Amino acid sequence: MSTNNIGNSRPNSEGISDQLQQVILNSIREILPDRMIEQTCKEVGYRFRRRKITPVVTVLHMVMAAIWPEESFNACWQVLWDTFISWFPQLSGQCPSRGRVAEARGRLPLQLWQRLFEQLSDKAQSLSEAYDKWKGHRVVLADGTCVSMSAEPELVEAFGVSTGYHGRGRYPLARLVTLCLAGTMTIIDYAIGGYRSGESSLTFGILKSLRKGDLLLADRHFAAAHFYTLYRSIGLEFLTRAHQCLNISKVKRHLCYSADDFIGRLNINKIYRRRDPSLPGWIEVRFIKARLRIRNRHQVVWFVTSLLDAKRYPAQEVVDLYARRWRIETLFREIKINLSADILRSRSPDGVRKEIIARLAALNVVRSIILEAAAAAKMEDPLRISFVHTVRAIISFSAALSRVPLALVPEVYHAMLLEIAWHVNPERPGRVEPRAVCREHKHYPSLKMTRTQWRAKHA
């Protein structure tokens, strides 16, 4: 392990910016080194003056804001600065204001965050190579979710709000779609759109980031004959549930492996063929029937896949593989709850996009450290390692990695990896949890206006 990126026996004396850079989140500086951030600034053409808050400090500040328990940029910055002053008390009284810190975040261009994410994704995929295969295919999960933000008019216009049975929503929502590896839950790519953007259309824009031979697992939003044709045209295999409108009994069977496992042809609707004349008239796929117990009910489920060889891909193994699709719901919980992306703090469209990408980058940083810990402990399944404890360890070990002598940095870093690998979640196959809360909320009415409007009316 290189020791050029993390830890230093004595702080740099060139200025407060260099000293501040030395003490922030040193437990992740092997995954996200200074040279990566500075080189990325050059690649995207971002030129900056030497200030207290450098691009390195700003990037690490936003990553720490994602993993810090308090859901606030300001709270995270206060912790960083107070820690810095505890080591360099002679520099007290020089803390940048909240406005200056916000300006530093705003100065970083969106392209910088996009490029940083790409590099972190490549590193996470490289670390995942020992865990991401199923019968020679990388298994990739695709799905989408929504994140909320403040009710600024600019954000409402950029992203839109929900409308439904209960009326128009009060807060704008951004739609986020991700592609992630099922074996390690590292994010390969993402797409951000407005609330009205479709998950499938956002996903099609990022499928180019996958490799030929990857196996895409998705739900019925991504199940249609013209979708299947698109997946095959770019070299992807696929496995989805059959669309709810598809009548399986009308599908002509060309090759039967059993009554519940056959190959048939799906006709492509003429509407899509008129839009895209290059589409064929049909596509050959495999149908597999399974009887599953879902939420205490026995249901008959049909799966559609491009894995046509029944000897290489037995039907039961294909059905069992589809169960991994639910892992992406855990990924969204980690992004929205553990990394505080459920309600975003930024007040501009680009600020919201940067905040989302920073949290996705933070997740890949945490997952990369988990993969290093699994390799150090020679574990076969890195997903058994606790994500929450890994975040705690990253925060806890940062101080020691900033202050120990340089010769001891590898030893402390290795100790962190072993502690992370030691905390393993119990195996819970077939786990089912209710979508309900145990404790009711306080008996206060909902606030139907802004706090400023309430004060003007009642104060």
Short mmCIF file of C-alpha atoms in Angstrom, two decimals:
data_model
loop_
_atom_site.label_atom_id
_atom_site.label_comp_id
_atom_site.label_asym_id
_atom_site.label_seq_id
_atom_site.Cartn_x
_atom_site.Cartn_y
_atom_site.Cartn_z
CA MET A 1 0.00 0.00 0.00
CA SER A 2 1.28 3.47 -0.89
CA THR A 3 1.72 5.83 2.02
CA ASN A 4 2.07 9.04 -0.01
CA ASN A 5 -1.61 9.91 0.21
CA ILE A 6 -2.56 9.56 3.85
CA GLY A 7 -0.98 10.65 7.10
CA ASN A 8 1.98 12.90 7.86
CA SER A 9 4.26 13.06 10.86
CA ARG A 10 4.31 16.89 10.82
CA PRO A 11 1.85 19.34 9.25
CA ASN A 12 2.82 21.27 6.16
CA SER A 13 3.97 24.82 7.00
CA GLU A 14 3.29 26.48 3.62
CA GLY A 15 -0.01 27.94 4.74
CA ILE A 16 -3.31 27.32 6.40
CA SER A 17 -4.74 25.67 3.28
CA ASP A 18 -1.96 23.07 3.19
CA GLN A 19 -2.29 22.45 6.92
CA LEU A 20 -6.05 22.06 6.66
CA GLN A 21 -5.63 19.64 3.77
CA GLN A 22 -3.48 17.39 5.94
CA VAL A 23 -6.12 16.58 8.57
CA ILE A 24 -9.37 15.90 6.67
CA LEU A 25 -10.67 12.34 6.30
CA ASN A 26 -7.28 10.66 5.97
CA SER A 27 -8.92 7.24 6.21
CA ILE A 28 -10.22 7.59 2.63
CA ARG A 29 -7.22 9.34 1.05
CA GLU A 30 -5.89 6.07 -0.35
CA ILE A 31 -9.13 5.65 -2.35
CA LEU A 32 -9.57 9.39 -3.06
CA PRO A 33 -6.02 10.85 -3.08
CA ASP A 34 -5.18 14.52 -3.46
CA ARG A 35 -3.47 13.95 -6.80
CA MET A 36 -6.72 12.50 -8.25
CA ILE A 37 -8.66 15.64 -7.31
CA GLU A 38 -5.95 18.04 -8.50
CA GLN A 39 -5.46 16.13 -11.78
CA THR A 40 -9.21 16.11 -12.38
CA CYS A 41 -9.29 19.90 -11.93
CA LYS A 42 -6.74 20.16 -14.74
CA GLU A 43 -8.65 17.71 -16.97
CA VAL A 44 -11.90 19.69 -16.76
CA GLY A 45 -10.11 23.04 -17.11
CA TYR A 46 -10.92 24.31 -13.61
CA ARG A 47 -8.37 26.92 -12.56
CA PHE A 48 -8.37 28.13 -8.97
CA ARG A 49 -6.54 30.52 -6.70
CA ARG A 50 -4.81 29.27 -3.55
CA ARG A 51 -7.35 29.90 -0.79
CA LYS A 52 -8.01 28.51 2.67
CA ILE A 53 -10.56 26.15 1.16
CA THR A 54 -8.87 24.37 -1.74
CA PRO A 55 -10.65 22.01 -4.17
CA VAL A 56 -9.18 19.06 -2.23
CA VAL A 57 -10.65 20.40 1.02
CA THR A 58 -14.02 21.12 -0.64
CA VAL A 59 -14.32 17.65 -2.20
CA LEU A 60 -13.40 15.91 1.05
CA HIS A 61 -15.77 18.20 2.95
CA MET A 62 -18.71 17.17 0.71
CA VAL A 63 -17.80 13.48 0.95
CA MET A 64 -17.61 13.77 4.74
CA ALA A 65 -20.95 15.61 4.78
CA ALA A 66 -22.41 12.50 3.15
CA ILE A 67 -21.13 10.09 5.78
CA TRP A 68 -21.35 12.38 8.82
CA PRO A 69 -24.34 11.51 11.10
CA GLU A 70 -25.63 15.10 11.19
CA GLU A 71 -27.45 15.95 7.97
CA SER A 72 -25.89 19.39 7.53
CA PHE A 73 -23.03 20.88 5.52
CA ASN A 74 -22.44 23.43 8.28
CA ALA A 75 -22.28 20.81 11.07
CA CYS A 76 -19.74 18.79 9.08
CA TRP A 77 -17.60 21.84 8.40
CA GLN A 78 -17.64 22.86 12.07
CA VAL A 79 -16.38 19.40 13.05
CA LEU A 80 -13.62 19.56 10.44
CA TRP A 81 -12.50 23.04 11.49
CA ASP A 82 -12.68 22.34 15.23
CA THR A 83 -10.59 19.20 14.74
CA PHE A 84 -8.08 21.22 12.74
CA ILE A 85 -7.84 23.93 15.41
CA SER A 86 -7.41 21.34 18.17
CA TRP A 87 -4.16 20.36 16.43
CA PHE A 88 -3.12 23.90 15.40
CA PRO A 89 -4.47 26.20 18.15
CA GLN A 90 -2.32 29.09 16.92
CA LEU A 91 -4.68 29.36 13.91
CA SER A 92 -7.89 29.78 15.94
CA GLY A 93 -10.23 32.63 15.08
CA GLN A 94 -9.72 32.28 11.31
CA CYS A 95 -12.64 29.99 10.46
CA PRO A 96 -14.24 30.80 7.08
CA SER A 97 -17.88 31.84 7.33
CA ARG A 98 -20.74 29.58 6.25
CA GLY A 99 -21.12 31.76 3.16
CA ARG A 100 -17.47 31.29 2.19
CA VAL A 101 -17.77 27.52 2.57
CA ALA A 102 -20.93 27.53 0.45
CA GLU A 103 -19.16 29.62 -2.20
CA ALA A 104 -16.32 27.08 -2.26
CA ARG A 105 -18.82 24.30 -2.91
CA GLY A 106 -20.46 26.37 -5.63
CA ARG A 107 -17.16 27.11 -7.37
CA LEU A 108 -16.43 23.46 -8.14
CA PRO A 109 -17.86 22.75 -11.63
CA LEU A 110 -20.34 19.94 -12.17
CA GLN A 111 -17.95 18.34 -14.67
CA LEU A 112 -15.37 17.95 -11.89
CA TRP A 113 -17.77 15.86 -9.82
CA GLN A 114 -18.82 13.81 -12.83
CA ARG A 115 -15.21 13.03 -13.69
CA LEU A 116 -14.33 12.21 -10.07
CA PHE A 117 -17.25 9.80 -9.91
CA GLU A 118 -16.07 8.06 -13.09
CA GLN A 119 -12.62 7.51 -11.63
CA LEU A 120 -13.98 6.24 -8.31
CA SER A 121 -16.36 3.95 -10.19
CA ASP A 122 -13.49 2.50 -12.24
CA LYS A 123 -11.50 1.88 -9.06
CA ALA A 124 -14.48 0.23 -7.32
CA GLN A 125 -15.13 -1.99 -10.35
CA SER A 126 -11.48 -3.03 -10.39
CA LEU A 127 -11.67 -4.00 -6.69
CA SER A 128 -14.93 -5.89 -7.41
CA GLU A 129 -13.48 -8.25 -10.00
CA ALA A 130 -13.08 -11.10 -7.53
CA TYR A 131 -16.73 -10.94 -6.43
CA ASP A 132 -18.88 -9.74 -9.34
CA LYS A 133 -19.22 -12.83 -11.57
CA TRP A 134 -22.04 -15.37 -12.03
CA LYS A 135 -21.27 -18.05 -14.63
CA GLY A 136 -18.85 -15.66 -16.32
CA HIS A 137 -21.22 -12.67 -16.37
CA ARG A 138 -21.08 -9.51 -14.29
CA VAL A 139 -24.53 -9.20 -12.72
CA VAL A 140 -25.78 -5.60 -12.92
CA LEU A 141 -28.86 -4.22 -11.16
CA ALA A 142 -30.91 -1.34 -12.57
CA ASP A 143 -33.59 0.67 -10.81
CA GLY A 144 -34.60 4.18 -9.82
CA THR A 145 -35.76 6.25 -6.87
CA CYS A 146 -36.62 9.88 -6.04
CA VAL A 147 -34.93 12.36 -3.71
CA SER A 148 -36.50 15.52 -2.28
CA MET A 149 -35.15 19.05 -1.80
CA SER A 150 -36.20 22.50 -0.61
CA ALA A 151 -39.16 24.25 -2.24
CA GLU A 152 -37.17 26.86 -4.17
CA PRO A 153 -38.95 28.12 -7.33
CA GLU A 154 -35.83 27.40 -9.38
CA LEU A 155 -35.78 23.79 -8.18
CA VAL A 156 -39.51 23.34 -8.80
CA GLU A 157 -39.02 24.53 -12.37
CA ALA A 158 -35.94 22.34 -12.94
CA PHE A 159 -37.20 19.07 -11.42
CA GLY A 160 -40.97 19.31 -10.95
CA VAL A 161 -43.23 18.04 -8.17
CA SER A 162 -45.42 15.01 -7.74
CA THR A 163 -49.14 15.02 -8.49
CA GLY A 164 -51.57 12.34 -7.43
CA TYR A 165 -54.62 11.40 -5.45
CA HIS A 166 -53.70 13.76 -2.58
CA GLY A 167 -53.03 16.69 -4.88
CA ARG A 168 -49.88 18.50 -5.92
CA GLY A 169 -46.74 17.85 -3.88
CA ARG A 170 -45.13 20.64 -1.86
CA TYR A 171 -41.50 19.84 -2.61
CA PRO A 172 -39.65 19.19 -5.88
CA LEU A 173 -38.34 15.69 -6.58
CA ALA A 174 -35.37 14.55 -8.65
CA ARG A 175 -35.39 11.09 -10.18
CA LEU A 176 -32.20 9.07 -9.76
CA VAL A 177 -31.42 5.90 -11.70
CA THR A 178 -28.38 3.74 -10.93
CA LEU A 179 -26.57 0.75 -12.38
CA CYS A 180 -24.72 -1.24 -9.72
CA LEU A 181 -22.87 -4.54 -9.38
CA ALA A 182 -24.97 -7.13 -7.55
CA GLY A 183 -21.92 -8.81 -6.02
CA THR A 184 -20.47 -5.72 -4.33
CA MET A 185 -23.14 -2.99 -4.60
CA THR A 186 -20.70 -0.51 -6.14
CA ILE A 187 -22.32 1.99 -8.51
CA ILE A 188 -21.19 1.76 -12.13
CA ASP A 189 -23.12 4.74 -13.46
CA TYR A 190 -26.11 6.95 -12.70
CA ALA A 191 -28.57 9.34 -14.36
CA ILE A 192 -30.38 12.31 -12.81
CA GLY A 193 -33.61 13.73 -14.21
CA GLY A 194 -36.78 15.52 -13.24
CA TYR A 195 -39.70 13.85 -11.53
CA ARG A 196 -41.47 13.36 -14.88
CA SER A 197 -38.46 11.61 -16.42
CA GLY A 198 -39.02 7.90 -17.01
CA GLU A 199 -36.74 5.39 -15.32
CA SER A 200 -36.32 3.39 -18.51
CA SER A 201 -35.39 6.41 -20.66
CA LEU A 202 -32.83 7.57 -18.07
CA THR A 203 -31.39 4.05 -17.88
CA PHE A 204 -30.99 3.73 -21.66
CA GLY A 205 -28.72 6.76 -21.61
CA ILE A 206 -26.19 5.07 -19.30
CA LEU A 207 -26.24 1.47 -20.61
CA LYS A 208 -23.16 2.34 -22.68
CA SER A 209 -21.13 2.22 -19.45
CA LEU A 210 -21.71 -1.56 -19.19
CA ARG A 211 -19.49 -4.19 -20.75
CA LYS A 212 -20.45 -6.75 -23.36
CA GLY A 213 -21.65 -9.92 -21.68
CA ASP A 214 -22.97 -8.14 -18.56
CA LEU A 215 -26.22 -9.60 -17.23
CA LEU A 216 -28.84 -6.93 -16.50
CA LEU A 217 -31.37 -7.68 -13.72
CA ALA A 218 -34.37 -5.37 -13.67
CA ASP A 219 -38.04 -5.23 -12.75
CA ARG A 220 -41.07 -4.98 -15.03
CA HIS A 221 -40.43 -1.30 -15.82
CA PHE A 222 -37.62 -2.53 -18.06
CA ALA A 223 -39.51 -5.46 -19.59
CA ALA A 224 -40.67 -5.09 -23.21
CA ALA A 225 -39.75 -6.65 -26.53
CA HIS A 226 -38.18 -3.45 -27.91
CA PHE A 227 -36.23 -3.01 -24.65
CA TYR A 228 -34.91 -6.57 -24.96
CA THR A 229 -33.82 -5.81 -28.53
CA LEU A 230 -31.90 -2.77 -27.29
CA TYR A 231 -30.12 -4.81 -24.60
CA ARG A 232 -29.04 -7.44 -27.10
CA SER A 233 -27.92 -4.84 -29.67
CA ILE A 234 -25.29 -3.53 -27.23
CA GLY A 235 -24.17 -7.00 -26.16
CA LEU A 236 -26.03 -7.34 -22.85
CA GLU A 237 -27.80 -10.36 -21.43
CA PHE A 238 -30.97 -9.69 -19.42
CA LEU A 239 -33.31 -11.19 -16.84
CA THR A 240 -36.60 -9.51 -15.90
CA ARG A 241 -40.03 -10.43 -14.70
CA ALA A 242 -42.54 -10.68 -17.53
CA HIS A 243 -44.54 -7.51 -18.08
CA GLN A 244 -47.93 -7.59 -16.39
CA CYS A 245 -49.70 -6.97 -19.73
CA LEU A 246 -48.02 -9.89 -21.50
CA ASN A 247 -50.29 -12.90 -22.07
CA ILE A 248 -47.88 -15.85 -21.82
CA SER A 249 -50.46 -18.31 -23.14
CA LYS A 250 -50.42 -16.54 -26.53
CA VAL A 251 -46.65 -16.79 -26.94
CA LYS A 252 -45.76 -19.40 -29.56
CA ARG A 253 -43.36 -22.01 -28.15
CA HIS A 254 -40.43 -22.95 -30.40
CA LEU A 255 -38.38 -25.07 -28.00
CA CYS A 256 -39.69 -26.57 -24.76
CA TYR A 257 -37.35 -27.68 -21.99
CA SER A 258 -40.36 -28.41 -19.77
CA ALA A 259 -43.92 -27.17 -19.30
CA ASP A 260 -42.57 -24.29 -17.23
CA ASP A 261 -39.44 -23.54 -19.26
CA PHE A 262 -39.51 -22.78 -22.99
CA ILE A 263 -38.14 -20.52 -25.73
CA GLY A 264 -40.59 -18.36 -27.65
CA ARG A 265 -40.78 -15.30 -29.84
CA LEU A 266 -41.95 -11.88 -28.70
CA ASN A 267 -43.30 -9.67 -31.46
CA ILE A 268 -42.14 -6.03 -31.41
CA ASN A 269 -45.00 -3.56 -31.60
CA LYS A 270 -45.39 -1.79 -34.95
CA ILE A 271 -45.40 1.58 -33.19
CA TYR A 272 -41.80 1.13 -32.07
CA ARG A 273 -40.77 -0.26 -35.47
CA ARG A 274 -42.15 2.83 -37.20
CA ARG A 275 -40.16 5.03 -34.81
CA ASP A 276 -37.03 2.93 -35.38
CA PRO A 277 -37.02 1.03 -38.71
CA SER A 278 -33.86 -0.83 -37.67
CA LEU A 279 -35.81 -2.88 -35.12
CA PRO A 280 -36.53 -6.51 -36.11
CA GLY A 281 -40.04 -7.93 -36.18
CA TRP A 282 -39.48 -10.21 -33.19
CA ILE A 283 -36.95 -11.36 -30.63
CA GLU A 284 -36.36 -14.86 -29.30
CA VAL A 285 -36.34 -15.14 -25.49
CA ARG A 286 -36.68 -17.77 -22.81
CA PHE A 287 -39.66 -17.96 -20.42
CA ILE A 288 -39.35 -19.55 -16.98
CA LYS A 289 -42.27 -20.12 -14.63
CA ALA A 290 -41.75 -20.16 -10.87
CA ARG A 291 -44.03 -20.56 -7.88
CA LEU A 292 -42.84 -18.19 -5.19
CA ARG A 293 -43.97 -17.08 -1.77
CA ILE A 294 -44.09 -13.28 -1.79
CA ARG A 295 -45.22 -11.46 1.38
CA ASN A 296 -46.82 -14.62 2.74
CA ARG A 297 -48.70 -15.31 -0.48
CA HIS A 298 -48.00 -18.03 -3.00
CA GLN A 299 -47.77 -16.51 -6.47
CA VAL A 300 -46.99 -17.73 -9.97
CA VAL A 301 -44.29 -15.59 -11.56
CA TRP A 302 -42.95 -15.66 -15.12
CA PHE A 303 -39.40 -14.56 -15.90
CA VAL A 304 -38.01 -13.52 -19.30
CA THR A 305 -34.33 -13.89 -20.10
CA SER A 306 -31.82 -14.02 -22.93
CA LEU A 307 -30.03 -16.96 -21.26
CA LEU A 308 -31.35 -19.58 -23.69
CA ASP A 309 -29.08 -22.53 -22.86
CA ALA A 310 -30.90 -24.61 -20.23
CA LYS A 311 -27.83 -26.79 -19.52
CA ARG A 312 -25.55 -23.87 -18.76
CA TYR A 313 -28.29 -21.85 -17.05
CA PRO A 314 -30.67 -24.21 -15.19
CA ALA A 315 -34.10 -22.72 -14.57
CA GLN A 316 -33.93 -22.85 -10.77
CA GLU A 317 -30.55 -21.14 -10.71
CA VAL A 318 -31.91 -18.36 -12.93
CA VAL A 319 -34.89 -17.90 -10.61
CA ASP A 320 -32.60 -17.83 -7.56
CA LEU A 321 -30.39 -15.26 -9.29
CA TYR A 322 -33.32 -12.88 -9.73
CA ALA A 323 -33.63 -12.66 -5.94
CA ARG A 324 -30.46 -10.55 -5.99
CA ARG A 325 -32.42 -7.76 -7.68
CA TRP A 326 -33.83 -6.74 -4.29
CA ARG A 327 -30.35 -5.77 -3.15
CA ILE A 328 -30.72 -2.48 -5.00
CA GLU A 329 -33.42 -1.47 -2.50
CA THR A 330 -30.76 -1.78 0.21
CA LEU A 331 -28.49 0.41 -1.94
CA PHE A 332 -31.15 3.13 -2.09
CA ARG A 333 -31.57 2.91 1.68
CA GLU A 334 -27.83 3.45 2.11
CA ILE A 335 -27.89 6.45 -0.24
CA LYS A 336 -31.01 8.09 1.19
CA ILE A 337 -30.75 7.20 4.90
CA ASN A 338 -27.11 6.38 5.73
CA LEU A 339 -25.72 9.03 3.36
CA SER A 340 -28.53 11.57 3.97
CA ALA A 341 -29.62 12.01 0.33
CA ASP A 342 -33.35 11.66 1.06
CA ILE A 343 -33.72 15.45 1.54
CA LEU A 344 -31.03 17.52 -0.17
CA ARG A 345 -29.83 20.89 1.15
CA SER A 346 -28.67 22.67 -1.99
CA ARG A 347 -30.79 25.50 -3.41
CA SER A 348 -29.81 25.49 -7.08
CA PRO A 349 -30.26 22.80 -9.77
CA ASP A 350 -26.52 22.36 -10.29
CA GLY A 351 -25.99 22.34 -6.51
CA VAL A 352 -28.52 19.52 -6.19
CA ARG A 353 -26.79 17.54 -8.93
CA LYS A 354 -23.39 18.03 -7.28
CA GLU A 355 -24.80 16.96 -3.93
CA ILE A 356 -26.27 13.77 -5.43
CA ILE A 357 -23.03 12.89 -7.23
CA ALA A 358 -20.99 13.59 -4.07
CA ARG A 359 -23.12 11.09 -2.17
CA LEU A 360 -22.83 8.47 -4.90
CA ALA A 361 -19.07 9.02 -4.91
CA ALA A 362 -19.03 8.68 -1.12
CA LEU A 363 -20.89 5.37 -1.40
CA ASN A 364 -18.31 4.04 -3.87
CA VAL A 365 -15.51 5.18 -1.53
CA VAL A 366 -17.10 3.28 1.38
CA ARG A 367 -17.69 0.21 -0.80
CA SER A 368 -14.09 0.29 -2.04
CA ILE A 369 -12.82 0.28 1.54
CA ILE A 370 -15.18 -2.62 2.31
CA LEU A 371 -13.69 -4.52 -0.64
CA GLU A 372 -10.16 -3.81 0.63
CA ALA A 373 -11.23 -5.07 4.06
CA ALA A 374 -12.72 -8.24 2.56
CA ALA A 375 -9.50 -8.88 0.65
CA ALA A 376 -7.36 -8.25 3.77
CA ALA A 377 -9.48 -10.69 5.80
CA LYS A 378 -9.83 -13.14 2.86
CA MET A 379 -13.63 -13.03 2.96
CA GLU A 380 -15.71 -14.57 0.19
CA ASP A 381 -18.73 -12.25 0.46
CA PRO A 382 -18.03 -8.53 1.03
CA LEU A 383 -21.75 -7.79 1.33
CA ARG A 384 -21.75 -9.44 4.76
CA ILE A 385 -19.60 -6.56 6.08
CA SER A 386 -21.60 -3.88 7.88
CA PHE A 387 -21.92 -0.68 5.83
CA VAL A 388 -22.89 1.37 8.90
CA HIS A 389 -19.88 0.19 10.92
CA THR A 390 -17.57 0.90 7.98
CA VAL A 391 -18.74 4.53 7.97
CA ARG A 392 -18.13 4.73 11.73
CA ALA A 393 -14.64 3.27 11.32
CA ILE A 394 -13.78 5.72 8.53
CA ILE A 395 -14.70 8.63 10.79
CA SER A 396 -13.03 7.18 13.90
CA PHE A 397 -9.69 6.24 12.28
CA SER A 398 -9.28 9.54 10.41
CA ALA A 399 -7.79 11.35 13.41
CA ALA A 400 -5.18 8.65 14.11
CA LEU A 401 -4.17 8.45 10.44
CA SER A 402 -3.57 12.22 10.48
CA ARG A 403 -1.24 12.24 13.49
CA VAL A 404 0.67 8.97 13.68
CA PRO A 405 4.27 8.87 12.38
CA LEU A 406 4.48 8.12 8.69
CA ALA A 407 6.05 4.70 9.31
CA LEU A 408 2.98 3.59 11.31
CA VAL A 409 0.35 4.66 8.75
CA PRO A 410 0.20 1.28 6.91
CA GLU A 411 -0.19 -0.56 10.22
CA VAL A 412 -3.04 1.70 11.41
CA TYR A 413 -4.75 1.53 8.01
CA HIS A 414 -4.52 -2.27 8.00
CA ALA A 415 -5.94 -2.34 11.53
CA MET A 416 -8.90 -0.27 10.29
CA LEU A 417 -9.53 -2.75 7.48
CA LEU A 418 -9.45 -5.71 9.89
CA GLU A 419 -11.85 -3.96 12.29
CA ILE A 420 -14.22 -3.30 9.40
CA ALA A 421 -14.04 -6.94 8.27
CA TRP A 422 -14.68 -8.12 11.83
CA HIS A 423 -18.18 -6.61 11.95
CA VAL A 424 -20.26 -8.97 9.84
CA ASN A 425 -24.02 -8.91 9.45
CA PRO A 426 -25.83 -12.20 10.17
CA GLU A 427 -27.12 -14.21 7.24
CA ARG A 428 -30.86 -13.64 6.81
CA PRO A 429 -32.06 -15.51 3.70
CA GLY A 430 -35.62 -14.77 2.66
CA ARG A 431 -35.83 -11.81 5.04
CA VAL A 432 -39.11 -9.89 4.80
CA GLU A 433 -39.83 -6.64 6.62
CA PRO A 434 -43.14 -4.73 6.86
CA ARG A 435 -43.46 -1.33 5.21
CA ALA A 436 -44.85 0.25 8.36
CA VAL A 437 -43.59 2.12 11.42
CA CYS A 438 -43.84 0.94 15.02
CA ARG A 439 -43.86 4.33 16.72
CA GLU A 440 -46.34 6.99 15.73
CA HIS A 441 -45.26 10.57 15.13
CA LYS A 442 -45.96 13.43 17.50
CA HIS A 443 -49.53 14.70 17.57
CA TYR A 444 -48.66 18.03 15.96
CA PRO A 445 -50.42 19.20 12.79
CA SER A 446 -48.50 19.43 9.54
CA LEU A 447 -47.04 22.82 8.65
CA LYS A 448 -48.90 23.94 5.51
CA MET A 449 -46.78 27.03 4.82
CA THR A 450 -43.18 28.14 5.14
CA ARG A 451 -41.84 29.14 8.56
CA THR A 452 -41.42 32.72 7.34
CA GLN A 453 -45.09 32.84 6.30
CA TRP A 454 -46.15 31.36 9.65
CA ARG A 455 -44.16 33.93 11.61
CA ALA A 456 -45.60 36.78 9.54
CA LYS A 457 -49.09 35.52 10.26
CA HIS A 458 -48.80 34.54 13.95
CA ALA A 459 -45.81 36.30 15.53
#
